[in-house]
Amino acid sequence: KVQLVESGGGSVQAGGSLRLSCARSGYTSSSALMAWFRQAPGKEREGVAAIDSDGKTRYADSVKGRFTISQDNAENTLYLQMGSLKPEDTAMYYCAASNGGTERQWWLESGPYSYWGQGTQVTVSS
């Protein structure tokens, strides 16, 4: 059974930093995508960043230059380093994993992802 467990969320002031982690288990796909999504109250879930098995990445325009996605395959862990945080980054952040690859244009869409974590809350105050 695939499990994704996020951690690292919290409350920070604007301009601060946080690093989210997603520990995965029961997951054997070698060609998969991993991604971070977020959902703020009253808003739709949006893709934040994605990474493929070769380490290629894609970011939402709203986080480019501020967030970095990475993964440690030896530790089976996905990371999201978030810097220069803004109040509009406040949301529940979810880790997601796919069963295989897909075209890069779909990496920040929820459709390719079959597995989801429970989320970790990030709150940024002004």
mmCIF file with all atom_site columns, C-alpha atoms in Angstrom:
data_model
loop_
_atom_site.group_PDB
_atom_site.id
_atom_site.type_symbol
_atom_site.label_atom_id
_atom_site.label_alt_id
_atom_site.label_comp_id
_atom_site.label_asym_id
_atom_site.label_entity_id
_atom_site.label_seq_id
_atom_site.pdbx_PDB_ins_code
_atom_site.Cartn_x
_atom_site.Cartn_y
_atom_site.Cartn_z
_atom_site.occupancy
_atom_site.B_iso_or_equiv
_atom_site.pdbx_formal_charge
_atom_site.auth_seq_id
_atom_site.auth_comp_id
_atom_site.auth_asym_id
_atom_site.auth_atom_id
_atom_site.pdbx_PDB_model_num
ATOM 1   C CA . LYS A 1 1   ? 0.000   0.000  0.000   1.00 0.00 ? 1   LYS A CA 1
ATOM 2   C CA . VAL A 1 2   ? 1.390   3.393  -1.001  1.00 0.00 ? 2   VAL A CA 1
ATOM 3   C CA . GLN A 1 3   ? 1.564   5.932  1.793   1.00 0.00 ? 3   GLN A CA 1
ATOM 4   C CA . LEU A 1 4   ? 2.586   9.574  1.638   1.00 0.00 ? 4   LEU A CA 1
ATOM 5   C CA . VAL A 1 5   ? 3.052   11.459 4.900   1.00 0.00 ? 5   VAL A CA 1
ATOM 6   C CA . GLU A 1 6   ? 3.764   15.191 4.900   1.00 0.00 ? 6   GLU A CA 1
ATOM 7   C CA . SER A 1 7   ? 5.454   17.147 7.666   1.00 0.00 ? 7   SER A CA 1
ATOM 8   C CA . GLY A 1 8   ? 7.148   20.483 8.233   1.00 0.00 ? 8   GLY A CA 1
ATOM 9   C CA . GLY A 1 9   ? 4.214   22.853 8.031   1.00 0.00 ? 9   GLY A CA 1
ATOM 10  C CA . GLY A 1 10  ? 3.705   25.633 10.538  1.00 0.00 ? 10  GLY A CA 1
ATOM 11  C CA . SER A 1 11  ? 3.173   29.338 11.071  1.00 0.00 ? 11  SER A CA 1
ATOM 12  C CA . VAL A 1 12  ? 5.724   31.884 9.907   1.00 0.00 ? 12  VAL A CA 1
ATOM 13  C CA . GLN A 1 13  ? 5.862   35.589 9.230   1.00 0.00 ? 13  GLN A CA 1
ATOM 14  C CA . ALA A 1 14  ? 6.017   36.978 5.735   1.00 0.00 ? 14  ALA A CA 1
ATOM 15  C CA . GLY A 1 15  ? 9.513   36.718 4.329   1.00 0.00 ? 15  GLY A CA 1
ATOM 16  C CA . GLY A 1 16  ? 10.262  33.584 6.318   1.00 0.00 ? 16  GLY A CA 1
ATOM 17  C CA . SER A 1 17  ? 11.096  30.071 5.189   1.00 0.00 ? 17  SER A CA 1
ATOM 18  C CA . LEU A 1 18  ? 9.820   26.541 5.731   1.00 0.00 ? 18  LEU A CA 1
ATOM 19  C CA . ARG A 1 19  ? 10.825  23.136 4.415   1.00 0.00 ? 19  ARG A CA 1
ATOM 20  C CA . LEU A 1 20  ? 8.123   20.570 3.831   1.00 0.00 ? 20  LEU A CA 1
ATOM 21  C CA . SER A 1 21  ? 8.890   16.855 3.709   1.00 0.00 ? 21  SER A CA 1
ATOM 22  C CA . CYS A 1 22  ? 6.910   13.962 2.288   1.00 0.00 ? 22  CYS A CA 1
ATOM 23  C CA . ALA A 1 23  ? 7.910   10.467 3.351   1.00 0.00 ? 23  ALA A CA 1
ATOM 24  C CA . ARG A 1 24  ? 6.736   7.779  0.940   1.00 0.00 ? 24  ARG A CA 1
ATOM 25  C CA . SER A 1 25  ? 6.438   4.047  1.464   1.00 0.00 ? 25  SER A CA 1
ATOM 26  C CA . GLY A 1 26  ? 5.109   1.096  -0.508  1.00 0.00 ? 26  GLY A CA 1
ATOM 27  C CA . TYR A 1 27  ? 5.974   2.929  -3.703  1.00 0.00 ? 27  TYR A CA 1
ATOM 28  C CA . THR A 1 28  ? 7.982   1.254  -6.434  1.00 0.00 ? 28  THR A CA 1
ATOM 29  C CA . SER A 1 29  ? 7.325   3.181  -9.640  1.00 0.00 ? 29  SER A CA 1
ATOM 30  C CA . SER A 1 30  ? 10.627  4.135  -11.246 1.00 0.00 ? 30  SER A CA 1
ATOM 31  C CA . SER A 1 31  ? 9.151   6.514  -13.800 1.00 0.00 ? 31  SER A CA 1
ATOM 32  C CA . ALA A 1 32  ? 6.832   8.430  -11.591 1.00 0.00 ? 32  ALA A CA 1
ATOM 33  C CA . LEU A 1 33  ? 6.214   12.049 -10.954 1.00 0.00 ? 33  LEU A CA 1
ATOM 34  C CA . MET A 1 34  ? 6.122   13.562 -7.510  1.00 0.00 ? 34  MET A CA 1
ATOM 35  C CA . ALA A 1 35  ? 4.518   16.898 -6.789  1.00 0.00 ? 35  ALA A CA 1
ATOM 36  C CA . TRP A 1 36  ? 3.315   19.390 -4.236  1.00 0.00 ? 36  TRP A CA 1
ATOM 37  C CA . PHE A 1 37  ? -0.155  20.878 -4.417  1.00 0.00 ? 37  PHE A CA 1
ATOM 38  C CA . ARG A 1 38  ? -1.877  23.371 -2.162  1.00 0.00 ? 38  ARG A CA 1
ATOM 39  C CA . GLN A 1 39  ? -5.405  24.396 -1.364  1.00 0.00 ? 39  GLN A CA 1
ATOM 40  C CA . ALA A 1 40  ? -6.449  27.541 0.429   1.00 0.00 ? 40  ALA A CA 1
ATOM 41  C CA . PRO A 1 41  ? -9.906  27.910 2.023   1.00 0.00 ? 41  PRO A CA 1
ATOM 42  C CA . GLY A 1 42  ? -12.511 28.647 -0.608  1.00 0.00 ? 42  GLY A CA 1
ATOM 43  C CA . LYS A 1 43  ? -10.079 28.064 -3.466  1.00 0.00 ? 43  LYS A CA 1
ATOM 44  C CA . GLU A 1 44  ? -9.380  25.196 -5.821  1.00 0.00 ? 44  GLU A CA 1
ATOM 45  C CA . ARG A 1 45  ? -6.379  22.958 -5.334  1.00 0.00 ? 45  ARG A CA 1
ATOM 46  C CA . GLU A 1 46  ? -3.420  24.119 -7.403  1.00 0.00 ? 46  GLU A CA 1
ATOM 47  C CA . GLY A 1 47  ? -0.169  22.518 -8.422  1.00 0.00 ? 47  GLY A CA 1
ATOM 48  C CA . VAL A 1 48  ? 2.877   24.192 -6.894  1.00 0.00 ? 48  VAL A CA 1
ATOM 49  C CA . ALA A 1 49  ? 5.868   22.157 -8.071  1.00 0.00 ? 49  ALA A CA 1
ATOM 50  C CA . ALA A 1 50  ? 6.618   18.794 -9.650  1.00 0.00 ? 50  ALA A CA 1
ATOM 51  C CA . ILE A 1 51  ? 9.704   16.661 -10.231 1.00 0.00 ? 51  ILE A CA 1
ATOM 52  C CA . ASP A 1 52  ? 10.258  13.602 -12.376 1.00 0.00 ? 52  ASP A CA 1
ATOM 53  C CA . SER A 1 53  ? 12.538  10.611 -11.878 1.00 0.00 ? 53  SER A CA 1
ATOM 54  C CA . ASP A 1 54  ? 15.322  12.353 -13.825 1.00 0.00 ? 54  ASP A CA 1
ATOM 55  C CA . GLY A 1 55  ? 15.188  15.381 -11.566 1.00 0.00 ? 55  GLY A CA 1
ATOM 56  C CA . LYS A 1 56  ? 13.517  17.700 -14.055 1.00 0.00 ? 56  LYS A CA 1
ATOM 57  C CA . THR A 1 57  ? 11.203  20.178 -12.396 1.00 0.00 ? 57  THR A CA 1
ATOM 58  C CA . ARG A 1 58  ? 8.294   22.463 -13.095 1.00 0.00 ? 58  ARG A CA 1
ATOM 59  C CA . TYR A 1 59  ? 6.944   25.290 -10.938 1.00 0.00 ? 59  TYR A CA 1
ATOM 60  C CA . ALA A 1 60  ? 3.827   27.387 -10.805 1.00 0.00 ? 60  ALA A CA 1
ATOM 61  C CA . ASP A 1 61  ? 4.551   30.967 -11.834 1.00 0.00 ? 61  ASP A CA 1
ATOM 62  C CA . SER A 1 62  ? 3.466   32.180 -8.402  1.00 0.00 ? 62  SER A CA 1
ATOM 63  C CA . VAL A 1 63  ? 6.334   30.336 -6.657  1.00 0.00 ? 63  VAL A CA 1
ATOM 64  C CA . LYS A 1 64  ? 9.154   30.448 -9.223  1.00 0.00 ? 64  LYS A CA 1
ATOM 65  C CA . GLY A 1 65  ? 12.360  31.696 -7.678  1.00 0.00 ? 65  GLY A CA 1
ATOM 66  C CA . ARG A 1 66  ? 11.010  31.224 -4.141  1.00 0.00 ? 66  ARG A CA 1
ATOM 67  C CA . PHE A 1 67  ? 10.292  27.480 -3.848  1.00 0.00 ? 67  PHE A CA 1
ATOM 68  C CA . THR A 1 68  ? 12.514  24.514 -4.685  1.00 0.00 ? 68  THR A CA 1
ATOM 69  C CA . ILE A 1 69  ? 11.340  20.931 -5.058  1.00 0.00 ? 69  ILE A CA 1
ATOM 70  C CA . SER A 1 70  ? 13.781  18.072 -4.562  1.00 0.00 ? 70  SER A CA 1
ATOM 71  C CA . GLN A 1 71  ? 13.799  14.396 -3.706  1.00 0.00 ? 71  GLN A CA 1
ATOM 72  C CA . ASP A 1 72  ? 16.082  11.985 -1.947  1.00 0.00 ? 72  ASP A CA 1
ATOM 73  C CA . ASN A 1 73  ? 15.452  8.586  -3.478  1.00 0.00 ? 73  ASN A CA 1
ATOM 74  C CA . ALA A 1 74  ? 17.672  6.826  -0.950  1.00 0.00 ? 74  ALA A CA 1
ATOM 75  C CA . GLU A 1 75  ? 15.516  8.235  1.859   1.00 0.00 ? 75  GLU A CA 1
ATOM 76  C CA . ASN A 1 76  ? 12.260  7.964  -0.123  1.00 0.00 ? 76  ASN A CA 1
ATOM 77  C CA . THR A 1 77  ? 11.519  11.570 0.720   1.00 0.00 ? 77  THR A CA 1
ATOM 78  C CA . LEU A 1 78  ? 10.238  14.515 -1.291  1.00 0.00 ? 78  LEU A CA 1
ATOM 79  C CA . TYR A 1 79  ? 10.993  18.068 -0.164  1.00 0.00 ? 79  TYR A CA 1
ATOM 80  C CA . LEU A 1 80  ? 9.680   21.549 -0.808  1.00 0.00 ? 80  LEU A CA 1
ATOM 81  C CA . GLN A 1 81  ? 11.952  24.351 0.340   1.00 0.00 ? 81  GLN A CA 1
ATOM 82  C CA . MET A 1 82  ? 9.862   27.516 0.577   1.00 0.00 ? 82  MET A CA 1
ATOM 83  C CA . GLY A 1 83  ? 11.416  30.947 0.925   1.00 0.00 ? 83  GLY A CA 1
ATOM 84  C CA . SER A 1 84  ? 10.278  34.572 0.825   1.00 0.00 ? 84  SER A CA 1
ATOM 85  C CA . LEU A 1 85  ? 6.903   33.367 1.988   1.00 0.00 ? 85  LEU A CA 1
ATOM 86  C CA . LYS A 1 86  ? 3.880   35.572 1.438   1.00 0.00 ? 86  LYS A CA 1
ATOM 87  C CA . PRO A 1 87  ? 0.454   35.581 3.127   1.00 0.00 ? 87  PRO A CA 1
ATOM 88  C CA . GLU A 1 88  ? -1.020  34.287 -0.132  1.00 0.00 ? 88  GLU A CA 1
ATOM 89  C CA . ASP A 1 89  ? 1.067   31.111 0.286   1.00 0.00 ? 89  ASP A CA 1
ATOM 90  C CA . THR A 1 90  ? -1.161  30.183 3.231   1.00 0.00 ? 90  THR A CA 1
ATOM 91  C CA . ALA A 1 91  ? -2.788  26.836 2.429   1.00 0.00 ? 91  ALA A CA 1
ATOM 92  C CA . MET A 1 92  ? -2.881  23.137 3.149   1.00 0.00 ? 92  MET A CA 1
ATOM 93  C CA . TYR A 1 93  ? 0.004   21.579 1.234   1.00 0.00 ? 93  TYR A CA 1
ATOM 94  C CA . TYR A 1 94  ? -0.313  18.076 -0.180  1.00 0.00 ? 94  TYR A CA 1
ATOM 95  C CA . CYS A 1 95  ? 2.237   15.648 -1.537  1.00 0.00 ? 95  CYS A CA 1
ATOM 96  C CA . ALA A 1 96  ? 1.214   13.589 -4.575  1.00 0.00 ? 96  ALA A CA 1
ATOM 97  C CA . ALA A 1 97  ? 2.678   10.733 -6.582  1.00 0.00 ? 97  ALA A CA 1
ATOM 98  C CA . SER A 1 98  ? 1.850   9.273  -9.974  1.00 0.00 ? 98  SER A CA 1
ATOM 99  C CA . ASN A 1 99  ? 2.103   5.738  -11.265 1.00 0.00 ? 99  ASN A CA 1
ATOM 100 C CA . GLY A 1 100 ? 4.089   6.789  -14.307 1.00 0.00 ? 100 GLY A CA 1
ATOM 101 C CA . GLY A 1 101 ? 5.225   9.684  -16.404 1.00 0.00 ? 101 GLY A CA 1
ATOM 102 C CA . THR A 1 102 ? 3.189   12.130 -18.435 1.00 0.00 ? 102 THR A CA 1
ATOM 103 C CA . GLU A 1 103 ? 3.815   15.100 -20.681 1.00 0.00 ? 103 GLU A CA 1
ATOM 104 C CA . ARG A 1 104 ? 5.332   18.048 -18.853 1.00 0.00 ? 104 ARG A CA 1
ATOM 105 C CA . GLN A 1 105 ? 2.350   20.285 -19.628 1.00 0.00 ? 105 GLN A CA 1
ATOM 106 C CA . TRP A 1 106 ? 0.250   18.159 -17.229 1.00 0.00 ? 106 TRP A CA 1
ATOM 107 C CA . TRP A 1 107 ? 2.699   18.000 -14.336 1.00 0.00 ? 107 TRP A CA 1
ATOM 108 C CA . LEU A 1 108 ? 0.865   20.637 -12.258 1.00 0.00 ? 108 LEU A CA 1
ATOM 109 C CA . GLU A 1 109 ? -2.571  19.167 -12.918 1.00 0.00 ? 109 GLU A CA 1
ATOM 110 C CA . SER A 1 110 ? -4.044  16.736 -10.389 1.00 0.00 ? 110 SER A CA 1
ATOM 111 C CA . GLY A 1 111 ? -5.112  14.197 -13.025 1.00 0.00 ? 111 GLY A CA 1
ATOM 112 C CA . PRO A 1 112 ? -1.822  12.261 -13.352 1.00 0.00 ? 112 PRO A CA 1
ATOM 113 C CA . TYR A 1 113 ? -1.527  11.673 -9.606  1.00 0.00 ? 113 TYR A CA 1
ATOM 114 C CA . SER A 1 114 ? -2.986  8.549  -8.011  1.00 0.00 ? 114 SER A CA 1
ATOM 115 C CA . TYR A 1 115 ? -1.650  8.886  -4.490  1.00 0.00 ? 115 TYR A CA 1
ATOM 116 C CA . TRP A 1 116 ? -2.099  11.758 -2.057  1.00 0.00 ? 116 TRP A CA 1
ATOM 117 C CA . GLY A 1 117 ? -0.989  12.559 1.449   1.00 0.00 ? 117 GLY A CA 1
ATOM 118 C CA . GLN A 1 118 ? -3.184  14.010 4.188   1.00 0.00 ? 118 GLN A CA 1
ATOM 119 C CA . GLY A 1 119 ? -1.617  17.452 3.996   1.00 0.00 ? 119 GLY A CA 1
ATOM 120 C CA . THR A 1 120 ? 0.321   19.829 6.205   1.00 0.00 ? 120 THR A CA 1
ATOM 121 C CA . GLN A 1 121 ? -0.854  23.359 7.009   1.00 0.00 ? 121 GLN A CA 1
ATOM 122 C CA . VAL A 1 122 ? 1.255   26.391 6.164   1.00 0.00 ? 122 VAL A CA 1
ATOM 123 C CA . THR A 1 123 ? 0.178   29.757 7.550   1.00 0.00 ? 123 THR A CA 1
ATOM 124 C CA . VAL A 1 124 ? 2.006   32.962 6.651   1.00 0.00 ? 124 VAL A CA 1
ATOM 125 C CA . SER A 1 125 ? 1.178   36.112 8.586   1.00 0.00 ? 125 SER A CA 1
ATOM 126 C CA . SER A 1 126 ? 1.844   39.647 7.414   1.00 0.00 ? 126 SER A CA 1
#
